[in-house]
PDB file of N, CA and C in Angstrom:
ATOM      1  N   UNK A   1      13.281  -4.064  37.450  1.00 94.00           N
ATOM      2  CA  UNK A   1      13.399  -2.641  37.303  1.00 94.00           C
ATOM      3  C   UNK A   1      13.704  -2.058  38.681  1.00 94.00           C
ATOM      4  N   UNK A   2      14.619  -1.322  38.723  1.00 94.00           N
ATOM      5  CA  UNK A   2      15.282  -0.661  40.015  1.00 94.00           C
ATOM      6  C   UNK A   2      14.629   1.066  40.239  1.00 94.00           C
ATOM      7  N   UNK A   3      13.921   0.979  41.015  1.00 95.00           N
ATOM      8  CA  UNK A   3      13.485   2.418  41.319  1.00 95.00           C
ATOM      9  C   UNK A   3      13.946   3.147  42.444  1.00 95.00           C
ATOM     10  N   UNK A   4      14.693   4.666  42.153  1.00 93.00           N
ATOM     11  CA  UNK A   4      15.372   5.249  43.162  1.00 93.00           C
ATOM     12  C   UNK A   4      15.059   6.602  43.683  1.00 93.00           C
ATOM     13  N   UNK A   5      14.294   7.002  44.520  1.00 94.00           N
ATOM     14  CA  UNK A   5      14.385   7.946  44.923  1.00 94.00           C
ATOM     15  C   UNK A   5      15.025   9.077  45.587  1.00 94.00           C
ATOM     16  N   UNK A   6      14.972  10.130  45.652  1.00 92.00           N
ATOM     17  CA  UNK A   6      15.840  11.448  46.172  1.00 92.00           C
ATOM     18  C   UNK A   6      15.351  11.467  47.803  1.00 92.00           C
ATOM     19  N   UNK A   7      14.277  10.969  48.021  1.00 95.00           N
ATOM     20  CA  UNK A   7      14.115  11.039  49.360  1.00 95.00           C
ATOM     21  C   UNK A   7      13.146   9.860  49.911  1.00 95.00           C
ATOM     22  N   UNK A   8      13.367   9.924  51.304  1.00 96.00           N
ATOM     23  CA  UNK A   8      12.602   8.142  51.427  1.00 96.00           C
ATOM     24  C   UNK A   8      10.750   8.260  51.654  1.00 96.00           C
ATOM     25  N   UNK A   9      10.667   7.595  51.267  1.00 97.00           N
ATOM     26  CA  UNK A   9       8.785   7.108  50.809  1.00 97.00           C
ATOM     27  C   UNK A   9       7.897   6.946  51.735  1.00 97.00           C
ATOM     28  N   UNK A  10       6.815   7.365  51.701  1.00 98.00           N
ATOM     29  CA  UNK A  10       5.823   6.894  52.946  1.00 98.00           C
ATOM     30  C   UNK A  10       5.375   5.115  52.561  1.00 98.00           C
ATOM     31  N   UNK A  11       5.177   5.087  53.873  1.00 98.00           N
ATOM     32  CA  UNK A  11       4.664   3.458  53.434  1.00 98.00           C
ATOM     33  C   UNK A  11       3.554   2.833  53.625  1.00 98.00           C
ATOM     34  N   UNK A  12       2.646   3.862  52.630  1.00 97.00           N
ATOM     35  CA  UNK A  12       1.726   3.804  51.340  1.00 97.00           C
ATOM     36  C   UNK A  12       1.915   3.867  50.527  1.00 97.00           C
ATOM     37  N   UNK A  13       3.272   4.091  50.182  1.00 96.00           N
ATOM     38  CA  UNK A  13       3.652   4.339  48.595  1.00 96.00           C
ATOM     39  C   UNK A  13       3.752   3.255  47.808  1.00 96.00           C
ATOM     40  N   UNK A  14       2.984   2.516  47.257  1.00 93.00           N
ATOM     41  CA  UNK A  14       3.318   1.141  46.194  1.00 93.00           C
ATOM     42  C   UNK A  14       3.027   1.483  45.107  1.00 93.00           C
ATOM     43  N   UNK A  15       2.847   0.050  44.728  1.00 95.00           N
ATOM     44  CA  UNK A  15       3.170  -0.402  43.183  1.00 95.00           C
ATOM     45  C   UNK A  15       2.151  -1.032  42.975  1.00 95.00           C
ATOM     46  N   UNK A  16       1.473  -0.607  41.552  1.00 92.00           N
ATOM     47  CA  UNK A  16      -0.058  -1.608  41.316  1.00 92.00           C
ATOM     48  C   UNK A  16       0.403  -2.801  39.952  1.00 92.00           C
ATOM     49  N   UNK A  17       0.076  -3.263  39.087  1.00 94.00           N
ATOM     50  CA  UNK A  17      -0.235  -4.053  38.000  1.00 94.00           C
ATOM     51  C   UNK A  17       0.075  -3.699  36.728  1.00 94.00           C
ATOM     52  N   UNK A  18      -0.935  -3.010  36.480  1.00 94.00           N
ATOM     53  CA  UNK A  18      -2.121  -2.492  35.245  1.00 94.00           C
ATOM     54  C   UNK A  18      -0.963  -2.835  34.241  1.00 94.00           C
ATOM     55  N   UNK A  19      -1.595  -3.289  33.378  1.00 92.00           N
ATOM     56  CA  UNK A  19      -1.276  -3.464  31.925  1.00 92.00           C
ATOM     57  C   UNK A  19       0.181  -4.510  32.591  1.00 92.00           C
ATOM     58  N   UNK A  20       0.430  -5.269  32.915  1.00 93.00           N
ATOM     59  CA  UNK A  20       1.683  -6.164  33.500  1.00 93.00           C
ATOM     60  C   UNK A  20       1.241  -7.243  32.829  1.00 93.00           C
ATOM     61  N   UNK A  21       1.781  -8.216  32.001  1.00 93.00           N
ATOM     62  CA  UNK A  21       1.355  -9.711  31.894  1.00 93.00           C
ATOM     63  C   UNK A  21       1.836 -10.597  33.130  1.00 93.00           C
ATOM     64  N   UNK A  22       2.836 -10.351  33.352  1.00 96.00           N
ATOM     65  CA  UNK A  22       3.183 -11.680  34.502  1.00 96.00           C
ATOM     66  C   UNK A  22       3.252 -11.282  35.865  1.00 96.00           C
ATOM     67  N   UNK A  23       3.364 -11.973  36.704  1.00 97.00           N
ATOM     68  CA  UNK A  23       3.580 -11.934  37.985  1.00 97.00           C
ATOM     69  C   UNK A  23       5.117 -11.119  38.552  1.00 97.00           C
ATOM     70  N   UNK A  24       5.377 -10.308  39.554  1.00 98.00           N
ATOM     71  CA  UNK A  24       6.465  -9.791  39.831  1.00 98.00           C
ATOM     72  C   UNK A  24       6.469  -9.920  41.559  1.00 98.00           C
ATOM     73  N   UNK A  25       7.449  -9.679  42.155  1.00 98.00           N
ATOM     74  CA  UNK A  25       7.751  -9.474  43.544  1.00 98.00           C
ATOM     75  C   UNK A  25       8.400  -8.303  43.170  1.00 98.00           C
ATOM     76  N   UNK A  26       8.375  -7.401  44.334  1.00 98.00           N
ATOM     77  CA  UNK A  26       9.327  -6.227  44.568  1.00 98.00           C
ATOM     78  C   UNK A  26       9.525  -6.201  45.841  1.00 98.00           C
ATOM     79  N   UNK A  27      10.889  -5.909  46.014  1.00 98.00           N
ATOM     80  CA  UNK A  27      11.268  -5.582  47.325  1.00 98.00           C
ATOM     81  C   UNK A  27      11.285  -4.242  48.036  1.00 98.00           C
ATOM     82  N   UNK A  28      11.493  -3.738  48.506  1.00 98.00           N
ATOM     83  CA  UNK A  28      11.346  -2.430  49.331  1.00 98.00           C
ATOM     84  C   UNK A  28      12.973  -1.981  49.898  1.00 98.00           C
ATOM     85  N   UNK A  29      13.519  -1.177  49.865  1.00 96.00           N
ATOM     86  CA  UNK A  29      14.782  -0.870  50.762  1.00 96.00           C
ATOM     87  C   UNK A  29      14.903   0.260  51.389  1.00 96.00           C
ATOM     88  N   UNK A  30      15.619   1.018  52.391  1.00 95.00           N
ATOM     89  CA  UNK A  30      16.191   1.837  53.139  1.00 95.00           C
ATOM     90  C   UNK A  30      17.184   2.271  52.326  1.00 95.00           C
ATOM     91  N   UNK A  31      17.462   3.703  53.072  1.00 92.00           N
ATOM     92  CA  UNK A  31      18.651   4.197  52.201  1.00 92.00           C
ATOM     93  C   UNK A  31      19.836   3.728  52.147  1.00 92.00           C
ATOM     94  N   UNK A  32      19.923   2.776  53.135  1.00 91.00           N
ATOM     95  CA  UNK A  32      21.090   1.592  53.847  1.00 91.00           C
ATOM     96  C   UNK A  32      21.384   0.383  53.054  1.00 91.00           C
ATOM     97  N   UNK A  33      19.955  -0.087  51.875  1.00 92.00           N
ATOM     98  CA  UNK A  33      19.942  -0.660  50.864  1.00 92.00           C
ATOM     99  C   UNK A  33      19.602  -1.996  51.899  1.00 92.00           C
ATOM    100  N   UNK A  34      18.754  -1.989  53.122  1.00 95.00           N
ATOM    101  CA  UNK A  34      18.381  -3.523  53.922  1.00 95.00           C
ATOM    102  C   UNK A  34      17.286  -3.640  53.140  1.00 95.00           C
ATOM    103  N   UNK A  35      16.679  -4.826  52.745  1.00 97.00           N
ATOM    104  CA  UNK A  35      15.353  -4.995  52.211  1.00 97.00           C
ATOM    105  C   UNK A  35      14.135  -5.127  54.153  1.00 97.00           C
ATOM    106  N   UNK A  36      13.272  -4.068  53.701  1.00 98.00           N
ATOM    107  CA  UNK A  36      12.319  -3.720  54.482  1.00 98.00           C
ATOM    108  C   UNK A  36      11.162  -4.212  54.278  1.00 98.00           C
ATOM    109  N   UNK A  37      10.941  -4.430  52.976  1.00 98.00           N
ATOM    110  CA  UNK A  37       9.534  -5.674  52.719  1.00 98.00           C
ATOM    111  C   UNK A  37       9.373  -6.037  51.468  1.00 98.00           C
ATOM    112  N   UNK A  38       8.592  -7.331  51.427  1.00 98.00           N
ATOM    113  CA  UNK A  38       8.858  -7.767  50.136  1.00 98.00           C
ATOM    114  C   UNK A  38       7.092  -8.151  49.723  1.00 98.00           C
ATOM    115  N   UNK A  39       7.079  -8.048  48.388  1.00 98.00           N
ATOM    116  CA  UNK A  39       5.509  -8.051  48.423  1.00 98.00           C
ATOM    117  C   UNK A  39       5.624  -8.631  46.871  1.00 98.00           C
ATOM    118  N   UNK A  40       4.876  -9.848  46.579  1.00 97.00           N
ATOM    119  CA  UNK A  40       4.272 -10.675  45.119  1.00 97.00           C
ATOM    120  C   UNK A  40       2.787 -10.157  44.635  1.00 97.00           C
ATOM    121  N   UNK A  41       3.210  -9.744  43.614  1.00 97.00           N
ATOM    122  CA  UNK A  41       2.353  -9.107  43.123  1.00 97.00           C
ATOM    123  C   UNK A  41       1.989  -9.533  41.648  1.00 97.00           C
ATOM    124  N   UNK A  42       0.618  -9.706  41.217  1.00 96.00           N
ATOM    125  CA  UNK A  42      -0.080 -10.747  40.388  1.00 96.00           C
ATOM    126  C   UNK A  42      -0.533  -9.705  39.496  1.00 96.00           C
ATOM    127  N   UNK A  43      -0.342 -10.030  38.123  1.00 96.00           N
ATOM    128  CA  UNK A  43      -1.128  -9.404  36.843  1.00 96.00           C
ATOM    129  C   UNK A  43      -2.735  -8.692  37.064  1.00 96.00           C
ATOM    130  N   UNK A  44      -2.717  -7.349  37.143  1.00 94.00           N
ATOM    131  CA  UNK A  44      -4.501  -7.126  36.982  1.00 94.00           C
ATOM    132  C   UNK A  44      -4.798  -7.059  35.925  1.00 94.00           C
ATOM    133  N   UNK A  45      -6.146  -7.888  35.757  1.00 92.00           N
ATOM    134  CA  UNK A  45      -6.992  -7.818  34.511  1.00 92.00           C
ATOM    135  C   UNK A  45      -7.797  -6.694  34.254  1.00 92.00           C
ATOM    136  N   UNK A  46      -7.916  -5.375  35.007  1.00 93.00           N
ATOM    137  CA  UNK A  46      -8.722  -4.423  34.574  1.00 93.00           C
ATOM    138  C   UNK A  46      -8.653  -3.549  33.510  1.00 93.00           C
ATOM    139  N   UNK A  47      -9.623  -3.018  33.036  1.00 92.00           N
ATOM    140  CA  UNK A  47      -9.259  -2.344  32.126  1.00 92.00           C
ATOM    141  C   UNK A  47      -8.772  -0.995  31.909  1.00 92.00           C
ATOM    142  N   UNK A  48      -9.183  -0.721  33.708  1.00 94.00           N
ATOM    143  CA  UNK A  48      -8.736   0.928  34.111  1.00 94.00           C
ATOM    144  C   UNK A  48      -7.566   0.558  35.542  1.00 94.00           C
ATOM    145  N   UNK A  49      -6.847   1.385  35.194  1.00 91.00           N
ATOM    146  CA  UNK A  49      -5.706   1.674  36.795  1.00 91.00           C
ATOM    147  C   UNK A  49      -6.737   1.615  37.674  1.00 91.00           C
ATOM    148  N   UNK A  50      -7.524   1.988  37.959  1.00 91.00           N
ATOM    149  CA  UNK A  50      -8.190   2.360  39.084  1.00 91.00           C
ATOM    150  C   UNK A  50      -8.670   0.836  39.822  1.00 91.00           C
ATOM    151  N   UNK A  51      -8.876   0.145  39.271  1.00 93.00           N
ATOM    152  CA  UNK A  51      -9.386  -1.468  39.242  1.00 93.00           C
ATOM    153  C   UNK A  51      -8.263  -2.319  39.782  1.00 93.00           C
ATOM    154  N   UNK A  52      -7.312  -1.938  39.600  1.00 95.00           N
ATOM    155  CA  UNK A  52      -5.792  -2.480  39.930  1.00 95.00           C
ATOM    156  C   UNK A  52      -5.190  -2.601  41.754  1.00 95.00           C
ATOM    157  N   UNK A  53      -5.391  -3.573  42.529  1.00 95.00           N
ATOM    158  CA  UNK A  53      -4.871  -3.511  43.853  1.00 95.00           C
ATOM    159  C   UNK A  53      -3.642  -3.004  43.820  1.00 95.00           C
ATOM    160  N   UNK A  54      -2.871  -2.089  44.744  1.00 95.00           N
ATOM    161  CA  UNK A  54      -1.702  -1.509  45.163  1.00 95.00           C
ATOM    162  C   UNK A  54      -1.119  -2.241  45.928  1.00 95.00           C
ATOM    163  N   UNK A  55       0.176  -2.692  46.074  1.00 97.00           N
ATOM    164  CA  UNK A  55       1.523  -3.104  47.025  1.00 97.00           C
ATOM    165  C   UNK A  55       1.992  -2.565  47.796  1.00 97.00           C
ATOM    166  N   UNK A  56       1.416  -1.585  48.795  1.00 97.00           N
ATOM    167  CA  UNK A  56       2.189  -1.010  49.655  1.00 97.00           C
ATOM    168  C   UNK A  56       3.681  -1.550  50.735  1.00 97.00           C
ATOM    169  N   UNK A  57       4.426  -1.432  50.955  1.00 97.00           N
ATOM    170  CA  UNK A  57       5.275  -2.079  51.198  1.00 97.00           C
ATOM    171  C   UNK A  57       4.850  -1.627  53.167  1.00 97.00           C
ATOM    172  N   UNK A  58       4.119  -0.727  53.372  1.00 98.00           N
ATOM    173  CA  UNK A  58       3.826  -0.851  55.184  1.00 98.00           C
ATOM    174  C   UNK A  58       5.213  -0.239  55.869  1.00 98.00           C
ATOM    175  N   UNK A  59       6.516   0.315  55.210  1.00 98.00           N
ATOM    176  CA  UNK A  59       7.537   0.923  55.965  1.00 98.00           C
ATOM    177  C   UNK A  59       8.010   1.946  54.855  1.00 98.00           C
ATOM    178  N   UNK A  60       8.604   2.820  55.693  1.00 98.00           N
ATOM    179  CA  UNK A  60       9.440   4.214  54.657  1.00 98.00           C
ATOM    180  C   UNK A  60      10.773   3.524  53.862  1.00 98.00           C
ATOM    181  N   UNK A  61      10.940   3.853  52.438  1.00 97.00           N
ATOM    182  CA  UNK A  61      11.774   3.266  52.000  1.00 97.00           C
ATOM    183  C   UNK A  61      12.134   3.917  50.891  1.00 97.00           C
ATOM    184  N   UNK A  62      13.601   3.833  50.384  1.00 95.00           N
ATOM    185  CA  UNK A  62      14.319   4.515  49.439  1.00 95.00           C
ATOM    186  C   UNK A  62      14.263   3.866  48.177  1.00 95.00           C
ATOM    187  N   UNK A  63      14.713   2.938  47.600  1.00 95.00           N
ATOM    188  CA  UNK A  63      14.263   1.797  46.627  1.00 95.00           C
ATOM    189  C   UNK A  63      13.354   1.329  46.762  1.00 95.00           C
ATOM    190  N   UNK A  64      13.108   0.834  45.294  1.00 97.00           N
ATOM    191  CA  UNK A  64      12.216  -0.178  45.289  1.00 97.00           C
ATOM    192  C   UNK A  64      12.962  -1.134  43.818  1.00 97.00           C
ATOM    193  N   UNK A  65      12.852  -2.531  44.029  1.00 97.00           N
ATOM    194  CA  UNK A  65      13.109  -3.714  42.850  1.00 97.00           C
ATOM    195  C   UNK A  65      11.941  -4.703  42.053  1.00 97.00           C
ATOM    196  N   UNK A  66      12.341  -4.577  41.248  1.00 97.00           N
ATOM    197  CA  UNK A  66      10.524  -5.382  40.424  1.00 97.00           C
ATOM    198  C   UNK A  66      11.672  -6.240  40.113  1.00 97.00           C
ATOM    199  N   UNK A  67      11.035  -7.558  40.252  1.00 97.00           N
ATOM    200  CA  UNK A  67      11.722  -8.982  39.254  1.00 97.00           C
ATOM    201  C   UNK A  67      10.536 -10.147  38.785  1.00 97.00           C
ATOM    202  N   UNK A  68      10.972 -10.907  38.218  1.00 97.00           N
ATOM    203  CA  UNK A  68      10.497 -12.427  38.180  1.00 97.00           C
ATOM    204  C   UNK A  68       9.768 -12.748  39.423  1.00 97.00           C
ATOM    205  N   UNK A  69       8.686 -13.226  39.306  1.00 97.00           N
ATOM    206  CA  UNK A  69       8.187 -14.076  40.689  1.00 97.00           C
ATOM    207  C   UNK A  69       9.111 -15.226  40.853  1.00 97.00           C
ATOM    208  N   UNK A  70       9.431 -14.996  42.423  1.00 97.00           N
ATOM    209  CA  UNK A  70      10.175 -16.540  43.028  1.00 97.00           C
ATOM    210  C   UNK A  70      11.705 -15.745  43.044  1.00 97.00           C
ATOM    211  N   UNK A  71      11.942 -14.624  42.185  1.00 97.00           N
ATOM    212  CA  UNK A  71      13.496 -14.396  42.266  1.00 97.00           C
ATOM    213  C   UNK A  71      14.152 -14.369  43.480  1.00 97.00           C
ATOM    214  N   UNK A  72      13.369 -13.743  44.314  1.00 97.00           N
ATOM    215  CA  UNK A  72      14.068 -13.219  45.348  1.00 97.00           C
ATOM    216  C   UNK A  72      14.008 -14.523  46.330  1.00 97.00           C
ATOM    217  N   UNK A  73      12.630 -15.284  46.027  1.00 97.00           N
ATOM    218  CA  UNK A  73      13.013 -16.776  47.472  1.00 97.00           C
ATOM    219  C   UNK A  73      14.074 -17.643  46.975  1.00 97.00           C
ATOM    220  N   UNK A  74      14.448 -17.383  45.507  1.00 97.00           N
ATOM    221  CA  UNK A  74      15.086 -18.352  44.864  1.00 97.00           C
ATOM    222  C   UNK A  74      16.566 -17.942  45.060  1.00 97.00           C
ATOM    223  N   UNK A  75      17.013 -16.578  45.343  1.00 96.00           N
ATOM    224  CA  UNK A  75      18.399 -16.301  45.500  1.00 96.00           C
ATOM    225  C   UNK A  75      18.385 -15.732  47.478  1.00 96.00           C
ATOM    226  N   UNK A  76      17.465 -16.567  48.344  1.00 96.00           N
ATOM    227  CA  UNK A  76      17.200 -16.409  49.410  1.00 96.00           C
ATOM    228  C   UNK A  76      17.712 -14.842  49.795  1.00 96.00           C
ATOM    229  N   UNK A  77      17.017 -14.348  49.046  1.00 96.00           N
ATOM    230  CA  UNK A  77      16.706 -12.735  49.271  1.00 96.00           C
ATOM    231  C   UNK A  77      15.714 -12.624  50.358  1.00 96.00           C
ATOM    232  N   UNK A  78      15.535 -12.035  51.823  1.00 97.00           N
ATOM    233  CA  UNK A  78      14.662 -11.603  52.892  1.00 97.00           C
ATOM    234  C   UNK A  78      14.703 -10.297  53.118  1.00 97.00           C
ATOM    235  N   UNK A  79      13.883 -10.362  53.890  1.00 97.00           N
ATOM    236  CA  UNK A  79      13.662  -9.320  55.134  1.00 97.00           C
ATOM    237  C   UNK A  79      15.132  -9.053  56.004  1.00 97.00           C
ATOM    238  N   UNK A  80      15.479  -8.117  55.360  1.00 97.00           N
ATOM    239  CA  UNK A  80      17.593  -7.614  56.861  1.00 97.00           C
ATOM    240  C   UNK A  80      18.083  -8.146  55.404  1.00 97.00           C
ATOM    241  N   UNK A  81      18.219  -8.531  54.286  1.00 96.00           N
ATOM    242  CA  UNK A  81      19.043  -8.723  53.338  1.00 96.00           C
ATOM    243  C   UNK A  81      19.597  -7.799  52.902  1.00 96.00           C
ATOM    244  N   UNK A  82      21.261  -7.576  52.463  1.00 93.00           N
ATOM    245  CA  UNK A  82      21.575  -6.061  52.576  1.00 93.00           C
ATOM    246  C   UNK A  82      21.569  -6.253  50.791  1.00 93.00           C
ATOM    247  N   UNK A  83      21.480  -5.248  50.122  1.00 88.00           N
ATOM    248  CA  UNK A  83      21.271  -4.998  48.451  1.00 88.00           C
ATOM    249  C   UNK A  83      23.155  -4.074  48.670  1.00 88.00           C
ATOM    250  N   UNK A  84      24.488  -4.176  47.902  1.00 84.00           N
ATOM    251  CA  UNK A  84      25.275  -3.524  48.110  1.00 84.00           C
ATOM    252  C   UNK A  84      24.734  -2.678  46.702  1.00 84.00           C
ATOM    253  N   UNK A  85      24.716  -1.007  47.215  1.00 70.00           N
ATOM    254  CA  UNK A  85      24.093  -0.129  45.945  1.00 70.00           C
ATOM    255  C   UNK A  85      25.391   1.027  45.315  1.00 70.00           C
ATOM    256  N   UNK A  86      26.969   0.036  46.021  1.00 68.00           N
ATOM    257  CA  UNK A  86      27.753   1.084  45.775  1.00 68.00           C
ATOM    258  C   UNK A  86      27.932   1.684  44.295  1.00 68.00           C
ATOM    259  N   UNK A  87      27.339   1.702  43.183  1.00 62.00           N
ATOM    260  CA  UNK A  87      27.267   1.794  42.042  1.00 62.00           C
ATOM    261  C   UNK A  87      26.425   3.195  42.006  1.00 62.00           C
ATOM    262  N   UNK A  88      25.786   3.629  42.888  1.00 59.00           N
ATOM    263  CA  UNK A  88      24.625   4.547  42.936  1.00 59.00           C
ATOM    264  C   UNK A  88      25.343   5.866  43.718  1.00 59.00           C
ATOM    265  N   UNK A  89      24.503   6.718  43.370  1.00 56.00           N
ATOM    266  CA  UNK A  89      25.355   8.224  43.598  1.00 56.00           C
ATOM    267  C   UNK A  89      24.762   8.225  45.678  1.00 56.00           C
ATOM    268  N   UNK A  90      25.943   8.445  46.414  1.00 55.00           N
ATOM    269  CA  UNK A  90      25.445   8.930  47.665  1.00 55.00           C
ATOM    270  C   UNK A  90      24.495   9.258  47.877  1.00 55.00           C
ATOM    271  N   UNK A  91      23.576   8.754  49.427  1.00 51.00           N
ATOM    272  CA  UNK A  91      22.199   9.235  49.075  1.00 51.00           C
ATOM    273  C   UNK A  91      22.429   9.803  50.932  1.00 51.00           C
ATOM    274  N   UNK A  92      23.257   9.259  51.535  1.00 50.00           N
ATOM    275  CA  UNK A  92      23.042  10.032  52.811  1.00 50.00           C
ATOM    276  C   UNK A  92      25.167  10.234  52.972  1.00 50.00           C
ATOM    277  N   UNK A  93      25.445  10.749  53.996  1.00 45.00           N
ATOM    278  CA  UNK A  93      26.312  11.247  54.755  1.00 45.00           C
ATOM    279  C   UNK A  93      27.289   9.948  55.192  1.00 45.00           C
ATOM    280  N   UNK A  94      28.825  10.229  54.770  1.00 44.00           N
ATOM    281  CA  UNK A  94      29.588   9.161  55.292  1.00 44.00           C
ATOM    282  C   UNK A  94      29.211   8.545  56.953  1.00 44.00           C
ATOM    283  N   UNK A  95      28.939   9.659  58.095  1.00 42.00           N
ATOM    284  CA  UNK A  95      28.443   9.458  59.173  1.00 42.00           C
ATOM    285  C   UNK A  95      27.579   8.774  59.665  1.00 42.00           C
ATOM    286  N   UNK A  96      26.368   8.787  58.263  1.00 45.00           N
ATOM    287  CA  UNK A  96      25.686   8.021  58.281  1.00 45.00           C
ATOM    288  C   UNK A  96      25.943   6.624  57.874  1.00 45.00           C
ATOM    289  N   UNK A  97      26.514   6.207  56.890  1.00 43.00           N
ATOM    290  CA  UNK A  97      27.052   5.060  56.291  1.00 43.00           C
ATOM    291  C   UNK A  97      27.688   4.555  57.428  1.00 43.00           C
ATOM    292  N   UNK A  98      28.394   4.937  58.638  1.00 41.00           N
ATOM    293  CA  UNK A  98      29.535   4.221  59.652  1.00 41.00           C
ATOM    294  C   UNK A  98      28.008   3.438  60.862  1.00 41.00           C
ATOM    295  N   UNK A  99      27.383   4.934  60.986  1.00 43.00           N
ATOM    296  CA  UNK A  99      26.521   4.293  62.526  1.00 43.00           C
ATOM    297  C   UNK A  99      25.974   2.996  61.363  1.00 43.00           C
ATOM    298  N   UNK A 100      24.949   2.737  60.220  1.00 42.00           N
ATOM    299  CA  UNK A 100      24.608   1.529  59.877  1.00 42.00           C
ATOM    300  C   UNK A 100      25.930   0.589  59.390  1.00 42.00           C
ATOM    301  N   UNK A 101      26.701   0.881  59.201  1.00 41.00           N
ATOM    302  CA  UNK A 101      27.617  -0.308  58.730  1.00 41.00           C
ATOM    303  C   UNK A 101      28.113  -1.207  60.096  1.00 41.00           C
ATOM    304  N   UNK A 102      27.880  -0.345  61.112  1.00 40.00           N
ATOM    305  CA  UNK A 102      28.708  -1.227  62.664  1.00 40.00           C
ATOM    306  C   UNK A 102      27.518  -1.815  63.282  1.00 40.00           C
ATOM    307  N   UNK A 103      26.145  -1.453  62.757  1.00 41.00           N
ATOM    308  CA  UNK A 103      25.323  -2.280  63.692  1.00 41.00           C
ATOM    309  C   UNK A 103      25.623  -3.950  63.497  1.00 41.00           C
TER     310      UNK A 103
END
């Protein structure tokens, strides 16, 4: 599941469990679409949200990706991995798109 925001995230902002049967990783991205952190995250058994550990991803970030556990070590998805999101409506300034595309 691909989650997109209008503006970028504090990084406290995660992702908990609750009610999930299986295991997931999600990645974290910039508005640049680099993956910024990646975090595996395990089924909670509680019976309330509140009981449920959170994923904070620890950096500001525009996306977020839920998959399969292992997807991302398995298609050697990291940390600086670029996600291409040209399918997605502009989220910053051509100006901006040039200074990150030449680093």
């Amino acid at each position: 599941m691909l989650f997109l925001y209008d503006s970028t995230q504090p990084p406290n902002a995660g992702y908990w469990m609750f009610r999930t049967r299986i295991p997931l990783d999600i990645a974290y991205f910039d508005a640049a679409g680099v993956v910024r952190a990646i975090r595996a995250m395990q089924p909670c058994e509680s019976i309330l949200a509140q009981g449920c550990p959170s994923y904070p991803p620890d950096v500001p970030h525009r996306y977020a990706l839920e998959v399969n556990s292992g997807f991302f070590q398995r298609h050697r998805i990291a940390l600086g991995s670029i996600a291409l999101l040209s399918d997605l409506p502009s989220r910053y300034s051509a100006s901006e798109h040039r200074a990150t595309s030449s680093k």
